[in-house]
Amino acid sequence: MSTIALITGGNRGLGRATALALATAGVDVIITYRTNASEAAEVVDEVKQLGRVAVALHLDTREVETFDAFADALGTTLRDTWNRDTFDHLVNNAGVGLAGMVADTTVEVFDELFGVHVRGVFFLTQKLLPLIADNGRIVNFSTGLTRFVNNGPWAAYGAAKGAVEVFTRYLAQEVAPRGITANVIAPGPIGTGFGGGALQNEQVSEHLGGQTAMGRIGRPEEIGGLVATLLTGNTGWVTAQRIEASGGMLL
């Protein structure tokens, strides 16, 4: 029987890298996308080229009221594609990178960040728990910015991710009787288009890379590979943990 992972926001950035790393490791994937169906279709094609099965489903994690319909669509997809009623691993990756100093952050920006990263993650996980197979694994995404501040305009974003970390510990306690683990991966600076693509700027990249022990920013495939290791390796004894992948930033 195939192993199946669901990755939210899997059409680009870390979600795409995670989908490809899991496919390389022999896992079938379901990715979700909010916009840009063509990007999602490209990821599905890439996964298929790696010899695995892939499906893309639309999902806006800000819209909690749509989660019932999404769960129904997911159940239909599982039955039609894999002849299963469950999937194995949930990766809550979908996110939005909105910056702002405390003095400048608006209520709208704050609500958007907490809506996607906290409210959406909490209630989507709640809705999908009955569909996750026993002994499955859940990975939530946080950020290195919950540990270091670095004089950046990320107060609300970091606070939202801090909430994700606390939620994950409570979640790990609740799902443990089913053999399910729940962990957080906290990336440092990674060269993706997240947050407006600032880390794709050479000067910004060099500056932040100089603050890491490794002397560079990370690559998306390094985070995807870590997720794949956590989901497919002999890591069932690891749960309720925050695993930072920042290249040793600001040690």
XYZ file of C-alpha atoms in Angstrom:
251
model
C 0.000 0.000 0.000
C 1.318 3.426 -0.951
C 2.274 5.994 1.656
C 0.458 9.292 1.081
C 1.397 12.762 2.308
C -0.747 15.894 2.139
C 1.209 19.150 1.805
C -0.587 22.473 2.029
C 0.802 25.219 -0.161
C 2.649 22.634 -2.210
C 2.744 24.515 -5.491
C 5.856 26.584 -4.750
C 8.744 27.230 -2.378
C 9.209 24.888 0.552
C 5.970 23.059 -0.220
C 7.142 22.184 -3.704
C 10.560 21.133 -2.406
C 8.880 18.941 0.187
C 6.628 17.298 -2.397
C 9.592 16.453 -4.621
C 11.711 15.186 -1.722
C 8.890 12.934 -0.548
C 8.313 11.637 -4.066
C 12.013 10.841 -4.350
C 11.691 8.931 -1.071
C 8.825 6.854 -2.520
C 5.829 8.734 -1.115
C 2.728 9.712 -3.102
C 1.594 13.283 -2.544
C -1.488 15.462 -2.449
C -0.651 19.140 -2.678
C -2.943 22.078 -2.105
C -2.786 25.493 -3.686
C -4.658 28.739 -3.102
C -3.765 30.490 -6.364
C -1.863 29.548 -9.505
C -3.271 26.188 -10.519
C -0.692 26.009 -13.303
C 2.143 25.923 -10.747
C 0.376 23.129 -8.901
C -0.048 21.197 -12.150
C 3.679 21.523 -12.808
C 4.486 20.049 -9.401
C 2.081 17.171 -10.056
C 3.883 16.487 -13.350
C 7.287 16.607 -11.633
C 6.152 14.123 -9.010
C 4.816 11.803 -11.687
C 8.155 11.994 -13.501
C 9.701 10.686 -10.279
C 7.423 7.652 -10.507
C 4.910 8.602 -7.827
C 1.205 9.478 -7.843
C 0.215 13.096 -7.237
C -2.990 15.127 -7.028
C -3.532 18.868 -6.564
C -6.565 20.224 -4.683
C -7.637 23.819 -4.183
C -7.625 25.084 -0.590
C -7.563 28.507 1.018
C -6.446 27.930 4.595
C -7.854 31.317 5.606
C -11.393 30.091 4.914
C -12.175 27.743 7.786
C -15.781 27.489 6.621
C -14.603 25.586 3.518
C -12.787 22.862 5.457
C -15.788 20.518 5.562
C -16.038 20.591 1.769
C -12.269 20.165 1.450
C -12.315 17.119 3.722
C -15.101 15.633 1.591
C -13.130 16.289 -1.604
C -10.022 14.794 -0.025
C -11.944 11.689 0.994
C -13.241 11.270 -2.558
C -9.726 11.714 -3.952
C -8.318 9.100 -1.583
C -10.961 6.567 -2.551
C -10.825 7.244 -6.280
C -7.038 7.439 -6.595
C -5.725 5.077 -3.920
C -8.767 3.052 -2.852
C -8.165 4.298 0.693
C -10.100 6.267 3.296
C -7.028 7.697 5.014
C -3.678 9.314 4.274
C -0.490 8.992 6.292
C 1.250 12.323 6.768
C 0.090 15.950 7.051
C 2.490 18.817 6.336
C 1.033 22.214 7.269
C 3.216 24.390 5.064
C 0.896 27.008 3.559
C 1.844 30.473 4.717
C 2.033 34.162 4.009
C 5.029 36.398 4.692
C 3.854 39.833 5.792
C 6.368 42.058 7.538
C 5.924 45.006 9.864
C 7.408 46.561 12.969
C 5.177 46.510 16.043
C 4.499 50.230 15.652
C 3.380 49.796 12.040
C 1.501 46.477 11.976
C -2.170 46.917 11.122
C -5.038 44.850 12.438
C -5.575 43.564 8.889
C -1.992 42.294 8.592
C -2.127 40.764 12.066
C -5.388 38.976 11.306
C -4.072 37.693 7.982
C -0.969 36.225 9.615
C -2.835 34.591 12.475
C -5.639 33.494 10.161
C -3.281 31.535 7.912
C -0.625 30.362 10.334
C -2.628 29.713 13.500
C -6.386 29.563 12.897
C -6.020 27.761 9.581
C -3.423 25.281 10.840
C -5.389 24.533 14.013
C -8.771 23.945 12.419
C -7.531 22.204 9.286
C -5.593 19.763 11.432
C -8.679 19.283 13.599
C -10.810 18.562 10.530
C -8.315 16.124 9.000
C -7.395 14.126 12.105
C -10.064 11.464 11.384
C -8.520 10.972 7.923
C -4.936 10.537 9.145
C -3.967 6.903 9.521
C -2.744 5.607 12.867
C 1.057 5.796 13.162
C 1.087 8.739 10.778
C 3.062 11.930 11.203
C 2.254 15.628 11.299
C 4.770 18.358 10.530
C 3.997 22.018 11.104
C 6.209 24.841 9.878
C 7.545 27.521 12.170
C 10.527 29.844 11.681
C 13.917 30.585 13.140
C 12.416 33.963 14.032
C 10.790 32.449 17.110
C 14.294 32.059 18.564
C 16.158 35.092 17.236
C 14.900 38.602 16.483
C 17.651 39.984 14.233
C 16.204 43.516 14.256
C 13.656 42.544 11.618
C 10.038 43.601 11.062
C 8.603 40.217 11.930
C 6.873 40.660 15.309
C 3.404 39.447 14.287
C 4.773 36.733 12.006
C 7.093 35.434 14.730
C 4.284 35.570 17.285
C 2.013 33.541 15.002
C 4.695 30.912 14.509
C 5.305 30.836 18.246
C 1.655 29.907 18.630
C 2.153 27.095 16.105
C 4.982 25.701 18.210
C 2.853 25.640 21.366
C -0.077 24.132 19.455
C 2.176 21.381 18.123
C 3.227 20.290 21.609
C -0.390 19.999 22.738
C -1.287 18.220 19.502
C 1.542 15.716 19.991
C 0.140 14.817 23.411
C -3.369 14.268 22.043
C -2.470 12.146 19.014
C 0.193 10.019 20.692
C -2.283 7.258 21.693
C -2.815 6.655 17.980
C 0.925 6.370 17.354
C 0.908 9.705 15.477
C 3.793 12.123 15.974
C 3.651 15.911 15.657
C 6.725 18.079 15.222
C 7.711 21.555 14.078
C 10.397 22.421 11.547
C 11.728 25.961 11.922
C 13.682 27.084 8.847
C 16.151 29.932 8.900
C 16.736 32.103 5.807
C 15.954 30.082 2.668
C 16.280 31.262 -0.917
C 12.637 31.196 -2.003
C 10.124 33.791 -3.168
C 8.485 33.846 0.276
C 7.836 37.267 1.773
C 8.258 39.072 -1.522
C 11.427 37.246 -2.534
C 13.836 39.381 -0.490
C 16.101 36.387 0.098
C 16.609 36.049 -3.642
C 18.390 39.412 -3.563
C 22.142 38.810 -3.633
C 23.020 41.466 -1.054
C 20.342 40.332 1.396
C 21.363 36.726 0.858
C 25.015 37.474 1.580
C 24.170 39.516 4.668
C 21.966 36.861 6.238
C 24.243 34.045 5.131
C 27.062 35.748 6.962
C 25.104 35.373 10.194
C 24.982 31.583 9.955
C 27.624 29.116 11.026
C 27.485 27.601 7.532
C 28.149 30.972 5.907
C 25.213 30.936 3.500
C 21.430 30.871 3.331
C 19.645 27.593 2.874
C 18.231 25.956 -0.228
C 14.592 24.835 -0.466
C 15.582 21.234 -1.138
C 17.434 21.128 2.185
C 14.193 21.804 4.045
C 12.271 19.409 1.820
C 14.854 16.744 2.527
C 14.507 17.280 6.264
C 10.740 16.873 6.095
C 11.150 13.700 4.043
C 13.605 12.300 6.574
C 11.243 13.060 9.446
C 8.306 11.424 7.660
C 10.010 8.405 6.125
C 12.920 7.658 8.447
C 12.973 5.657 11.660
C 11.871 8.710 13.641
C 8.736 7.495 15.382
C 10.256 8.266 18.788
C 10.593 11.956 17.895
C 7.532 14.001 18.767
C 6.604 17.418 20.217
C 9.955 18.777 19.046
C 11.018 22.052 17.417
C 13.708 21.215 14.868
C 15.491 24.314 13.644
C 17.122 24.190 10.215
C 18.865 27.553 10.013
C 22.473 26.697 9.233
C 23.363 27.718 12.775
C 22.074 31.272 12.548
C 22.949 33.693 15.353
C 24.333 31.036 17.663
